[in-house]
Structure formats: C-alpha cells, structure tokens
Amino acid sequence: MSEIKYAGKCFCGAVEITVTGEPAAAGFCHCGSCRLWSAGPVNAFTLWAPSAVKVTKGADQVGVFNKSQLSSRKFCKSCGGHLFTEHPPWNLIDVYAAVIPTLRFEPKLHVNYQDTVLPMKDGKPKFRDIPKEMGGSGELIAE
Ligand SMILES: [Zn+2]
Ligand SMILES: [Zn+2]
C-alpha cells in the first residue's frame, strides 16, 4: 500500500516539498514566537516524523534560523516564504498547514493558549502551554 503524498511549495515556488502519510498531530499554536515568525495571529501546525518530510526542489534555497535549540526554522532564501520548523528534541517537524494545501487540515488541539490574541471557540482542547508528553504542564484552560 503506497501512502498518500502531499505537495507543498514556498511563496515563489523555488522550493518544493512533499510530506507522506498522515501527520502525528495537527492544531493551532498561539505562542508569541509563532506569531512573530509567521506574522499571523496563530500558527496552524501539522507535525510529522522527519522521514515523512522531503525537500524535492530548491534545497540550496532553503535558509535556516535558530532562535532556540527547540526550533530550526526553514524558509526560502529567494522569497522569504516559510516552509517548516524542525523540532529536534521532539523528533518532529512542523509543516505549516498553509504550505501543504492539499492535506485536509483537521485541528485537534490548541497549544500555548495562554498567549492567544485570537480566541477560537471551537470546542477543541486548549492547552495552557503544551501537552505533558512534550514537556509542558498539560494543563487545560477554558475557552
Ligand atoms: Zn520561495
Ligand atoms: Zn508556537
């Protein structure tokens, strides 16, 4: 059985990526870092095993910015468009949902909701920071 592949690209198209299979998790991150990096109020994330994510074109155009050891942020050097963020301590890669439009985005949770500037009343769990298994408090807060 071959797994489904989803194609994505940066803003200018110089860099192309694929992700294969299904994401390990998907949701919204409301943290200040995501806000400043994305220039949007929330980050719609999909998390993948590193082996599921491939740069298929323009690998030499991929830039990287590390603000902390948790996040290695990848972007296109030509257009500045964002691609994905590697999270080495979790062994997961966040491929921004908007970069892979053919994947049906099914958010399951909200993280870093204590920092929200865009409250979203969708009935999904809202973690104050992040789930326990990822090193957070695991604490939930009301909508
Ligand atoms: Zn580009
Ligand atoms: Zn975030």
CSV table of C-alpha atoms and ligand atoms in Angstrom, one decimal:
chain,number,residue,atom,x,y,z
A,1,MET,CA,0.0,0.0,0.0
A,2,SER,CA,1.5,3.3,-1.0
A,3,GLU,CA,1.0,6.2,1.3
A,4,ILE,CA,-0.6,9.5,0.2
A,5,LYS,CA,1.9,12.2,-0.6
A,6,TYR,CA,1.1,15.9,-0.3
A,7,ALA,CA,3.0,18.5,-2.2
A,8,GLY,CA,3.9,22.0,-1.0
A,9,LYS,CA,5.9,24.9,-2.0
A,10,CYS,CA,7.2,28.3,-0.8
A,11,PHE,CA,5.7,31.6,-1.9
A,12,CYS,CA,7.8,31.9,-5.1
A,13,GLY,CA,7.9,28.2,-5.9
A,14,ALA,CA,11.7,27.9,-5.9
A,15,VAL,CA,11.4,25.4,-3.1
A,16,GLU,CA,9.1,22.4,-3.2
A,17,ILE,CA,8.4,19.8,-0.6
A,18,THR,CA,6.4,16.7,0.0
A,19,VAL,CA,5.0,15.1,3.1
A,20,THR,CA,4.0,11.5,3.1
A,21,GLY,CA,1.4,9.7,5.2
A,22,GLU,CA,-0.6,11.4,7.9
A,23,PRO,CA,0.5,13.9,10.5
A,24,ALA,CA,1.2,12.8,14.0
A,25,ALA,CA,-0.7,15.8,15.3
A,26,ALA,CA,-2.4,19.0,13.9
A,27,GLY,CA,-3.7,22.1,15.6
A,28,PHE,CA,-3.1,25.7,16.4
A,29,CYS,CA,-0.2,27.3,18.2
A,30,HIS,CA,-0.9,30.6,19.8
A,31,CYS,CA,2.6,31.4,21.1
A,32,GLY,CA,4.4,34.7,20.6
A,33,SER,CA,7.2,33.1,18.7
A,34,CYS,CA,4.9,31.6,16.1
A,35,ARG,CA,3.1,35.0,15.9
A,36,LEU,CA,6.3,37.0,15.2
A,37,TRP,CA,7.7,34.3,12.8
A,38,SER,CA,4.5,33.9,10.9
A,39,ALA,CA,3.3,37.5,11.1
A,40,GLY,CA,-0.1,36.0,11.7
A,41,PRO,CA,-2.2,35.7,14.9
A,42,VAL,CA,-1.9,31.9,15.1
A,43,ASN,CA,0.2,29.1,13.5
A,44,ALA,CA,-1.8,26.2,12.0
A,45,PHE,CA,0.7,23.4,12.5
A,46,THR,CA,0.9,19.8,11.3
A,47,LEU,CA,3.6,17.6,13.0
A,48,TRP,CA,5.4,14.9,11.1
A,49,ALA,CA,8.2,12.4,11.6
A,50,PRO,CA,11.3,13.7,10.0
A,51,SER,CA,11.4,10.8,7.5
A,52,ALA,CA,8.0,11.9,6.1
A,53,VAL,CA,9.2,15.4,5.0
A,54,LYS,CA,11.3,15.8,1.9
A,55,VAL,CA,12.6,18.9,0.0
A,56,THR,CA,12.1,17.9,-3.6
A,57,LYS,CA,13.3,21.1,-5.3
A,58,GLY,CA,15.5,24.0,-4.4
A,59,ALA,CA,17.3,22.5,-1.4
A,60,ASP,CA,20.1,25.1,-1.9
A,61,GLN,CA,17.5,27.9,-1.5
A,62,VAL,CA,16.5,26.7,2.0
A,63,GLY,CA,17.6,29.0,4.7
A,64,VAL,CA,17.5,28.3,8.4
A,65,PHE,CA,17.1,30.4,11.6
A,66,ASN,CA,17.6,29.0,15.1
A,67,LYS,CA,16.4,31.2,17.9
A,68,SER,CA,16.5,28.3,20.3
A,69,GLN,CA,17.5,24.7,20.3
A,70,LEU,CA,13.9,23.7,20.1
A,71,SER,CA,13.2,25.2,16.7
A,72,SER,CA,15.1,25.2,13.5
A,73,ARG,CA,13.0,27.4,11.2
A,74,LYS,CA,13.3,26.8,7.5
A,75,PHE,CA,12.4,29.3,4.8
A,76,CYS,CA,13.0,30.1,1.2
A,77,LYS,CA,16.1,32.4,0.8
A,78,SER,CA,14.6,33.7,-2.5
A,79,CYS,CA,11.2,34.9,-1.4
A,80,GLY,CA,11.3,34.7,2.4
A,81,GLY,CA,8.4,32.3,2.4
A,82,HIS,CA,8.2,29.9,5.3
A,83,LEU,CA,8.4,26.2,4.8
A,84,PHE,CA,8.6,24.2,8.1
A,85,THR,CA,10.2,24.1,11.5
A,86,GLU,CA,12.2,21.2,12.8
A,87,HIS,CA,11.9,20.4,16.5
A,88,PRO,CA,14.9,18.1,17.2
A,89,PRO,CA,14.0,17.5,20.9
A,90,TRP,CA,10.6,16.1,19.9
A,91,ASN,CA,11.9,14.4,16.7
A,92,LEU,CA,9.1,16.1,14.8
A,93,ILE,CA,8.8,18.6,12.0
A,94,ASP,CA,6.0,21.3,11.9
A,95,VAL,CA,5.0,21.7,8.3
A,96,TYR,CA,2.7,24.8,8.3
A,97,ALA,CA,-0.7,23.7,7.2
A,98,ALA,CA,-0.9,26.6,4.7
A,99,VAL,CA,2.2,25.3,2.9
A,100,ILE,CA,0.5,21.9,2.1
A,101,PRO,CA,-2.9,22.9,0.8
A,102,THR,CA,-4.0,19.5,-0.5
A,103,LEU,CA,-3.8,18.0,3.0
A,104,ARG,CA,-7.1,18.3,4.7
A,105,PHE,CA,-6.3,20.2,7.9
A,106,GLU,CA,-8.0,18.7,10.9
A,107,PRO,CA,-7.0,20.6,14.0
A,108,LYS,CA,-7.3,18.5,17.2
A,109,LEU,CA,-5.9,20.9,19.8
A,110,HIS,CA,-4.7,24.3,20.7
A,111,VAL,CA,-1.3,24.9,22.3
A,112,ASN,CA,0.1,27.9,24.2
A,113,TYR,CA,-3.4,29.2,24.5
A,114,GLN,CA,-2.4,31.4,27.5
A,115,ASP,CA,-0.7,33.7,24.9
A,116,THR,CA,-3.7,33.9,22.5
A,117,VAL,CA,-4.6,37.1,20.7
A,118,LEU,CA,-7.3,35.3,18.7
A,119,PRO,CA,-9.5,33.3,20.9
A,120,MET,CA,-11.2,30.4,18.9
A,121,LYS,CA,-14.3,28.8,20.3
A,122,ASP,CA,-14.3,25.5,18.5
A,123,GLY,CA,-14.7,23.1,21.4
A,124,LYS,CA,-11.2,21.6,21.0
A,125,PRO,CA,-8.9,21.2,24.0
A,126,LYS,CA,-6.9,24.3,24.8
A,127,PHE,CA,-3.6,23.7,26.5
A,128,ARG,CA,-2.2,26.5,28.6
A,129,ASP,CA,1.3,25.7,27.3
A,130,ILE,CA,1.9,22.3,25.7
A,131,PRO,CA,0.9,18.6,26.5
A,132,LYS,CA,2.8,16.8,29.2
A,133,GLU,CA,4.4,14.3,26.9
A,134,MET,CA,6.0,17.2,25.1
A,135,GLY,CA,7.4,18.7,28.2
A,136,GLY,CA,4.6,21.1,29.2
A,137,SER,CA,2.3,21.3,32.1
A,138,GLY,CA,-0.5,19.5,30.2
A,139,GLU,CA,-2.9,22.0,31.9
A,140,LEU,CA,-6.1,22.8,30.0
A,141,ILE,CA,-7.8,26.2,30.1
A,142,ALA,CA,-11.4,27.2,29.4
A,143,GLU,CA,-12.3,28.7,26.1
B,1,ZN,ZN,10.5,31.0,-2.5
B,2,ZN,ZN,4.1,28.5,18.6
